[in-house]
Amino acid sequence: VVVRVQEIETVNQAGLAKVIDGDSLELNGERIRLEGIDAPELDQTCLRDGQRLPCGQEARRRLRELTGSTRLSCKGWQRDKYDRLLGVCEASGSEVNREMVRSGWALAYGAYRSEEGEARRAKLGLWAGEFERPQEFRRMKGDVLDAPHDLWRLIMEYMRRISGINGR
């Protein structure tokens, strides 16, 4: 077996970000999907106190609050089906991915399960009412689904890349 470790390249981006939705942004022309989380789609609504809430818009608003006009740094090494970098981002000393789940405006999607539990118990964000999981919302719309960003998938992607097998 030929191991080509040099083919695994971590991409690092830093600067001011443009927030696309609750779990994706653009940084220096690079589209980044926040790894390990899943936020409501922009057109997704939820129920709170019997009223419709634009939870997709609220999730985007929360991500804008976290990233604001501060310098953001993101890094990752794999890509999703839309060729977005799956990345972990930090702003003002806080991990943005984790804070989105902790605030209740994103769900654990392979990571951050304890933070999701905290948000659920405190009834924060989405957990303050009724909502459909974003993955289920996409499925009902007929979108092609992707797998959660879990450890097994990361290991398999890593093995494909170091062995030279093209998994795409």
XYZ file of C-alpha atoms in Angstrom, residues 2-126:
125
model
C 1.327 3.379 -0.993
C 0.483 6.043 1.532
C 0.401 9.542 0.143
C -0.061 11.679 3.229
C 0.999 14.818 1.406
C -2.302 14.708 -0.537
C -4.266 15.478 2.616
C -4.260 19.197 2.801
C -5.794 21.222 5.565
C -7.331 24.398 4.228
C -7.064 27.449 6.476
C -9.024 30.620 5.817
C -9.147 33.813 7.871
C -10.860 37.154 7.460
C -14.343 38.638 7.442
C -17.077 36.181 6.520
C -20.313 36.538 4.590
C -22.984 34.442 6.321
C -25.121 32.435 3.882
C -27.422 30.619 6.309
C -27.260 29.097 9.786
C -24.513 26.606 8.960
C -22.664 27.969 5.942
C -20.644 31.021 5.058
C -18.156 32.383 2.584
C -14.654 33.421 3.550
C -12.151 34.767 1.009
C -14.162 33.221 -1.815
C -14.205 29.792 -0.115
C -17.649 28.376 0.659
C -17.585 26.739 4.098
C -20.155 24.416 5.676
C -19.791 24.358 9.456
C -18.762 20.810 10.266
C -20.689 18.725 12.773
C -23.812 20.895 12.890
C -27.090 21.212 10.978
C -29.150 24.420 11.085
C -32.663 25.010 9.725
C -32.989 25.877 6.051
C -33.594 29.569 5.300
C -37.234 28.931 4.328
C -37.907 26.642 7.283
C -40.382 27.704 9.960
C -40.982 26.463 13.490
C -43.739 26.862 16.058
C -43.374 28.800 19.285
C -46.355 29.612 21.490
C -48.677 28.667 18.624
C -47.046 31.185 16.263
C -44.907 30.480 13.181
C -41.297 31.539 13.618
C -38.860 31.871 10.683
C -36.312 29.596 12.368
C -34.072 29.421 9.285
C -33.770 33.205 9.302
C -33.214 33.176 13.077
C -30.395 30.639 12.726
C -28.720 32.858 10.117
C -29.171 35.868 12.418
C -27.455 33.956 15.255
C -24.509 32.993 13.043
C -24.176 36.653 12.021
C -24.124 37.621 15.708
C -21.327 35.129 16.374
C -19.225 36.136 13.381
C -20.215 39.826 13.195
C -17.558 42.160 11.926
C -14.812 40.225 13.677
C -12.024 38.227 12.083
C -13.006 34.601 11.606
C -10.618 31.691 11.152
C -11.743 28.382 9.699
C -9.964 25.160 8.902
C -10.931 21.824 7.415
C -9.724 19.101 5.086
C -12.788 17.486 3.530
C -15.589 18.694 1.279
C -19.312 18.035 1.117
C -21.340 17.040 -1.935
C -21.585 20.724 -2.962
C -17.769 21.081 -2.814
C -17.975 23.287 0.283
C -15.148 22.954 2.762
C -16.363 21.242 5.946
C -14.766 23.478 8.515
C -14.493 24.382 12.150
C -14.466 28.138 12.668
C -13.469 30.431 15.502
C -14.358 34.061 16.188
C -13.305 36.120 19.204
C -11.857 33.050 20.916
C -15.039 30.951 20.599
C -15.701 27.988 18.351
C -18.631 29.087 16.178
C -19.844 25.548 15.383
C -20.139 24.717 19.082
C -21.832 28.037 19.924
C -24.484 27.541 17.227
C -25.495 24.234 18.840
C -25.113 25.554 22.380
C -27.480 28.467 21.578
C -30.050 26.022 20.191
C -30.041 27.410 16.638
C -28.278 24.375 15.153
C -28.452 20.660 15.886
C -25.653 18.205 16.468
C -24.807 16.571 13.144
C -22.069 14.140 14.102
C -20.545 16.305 16.839
C -21.578 18.566 19.733
C -24.102 16.147 21.250
C -23.549 17.371 24.814
C -24.084 20.984 23.701
C -27.332 19.940 22.010
C -28.439 18.304 25.256
C -27.679 21.501 27.179
C -29.693 23.625 24.716
C -32.581 21.153 24.801
C -32.731 21.106 28.608
C -32.570 24.925 28.751
C -35.184 25.224 25.940
C -32.962 27.532 23.900
C -33.436 28.467 20.244
C -35.243 25.722 18.344
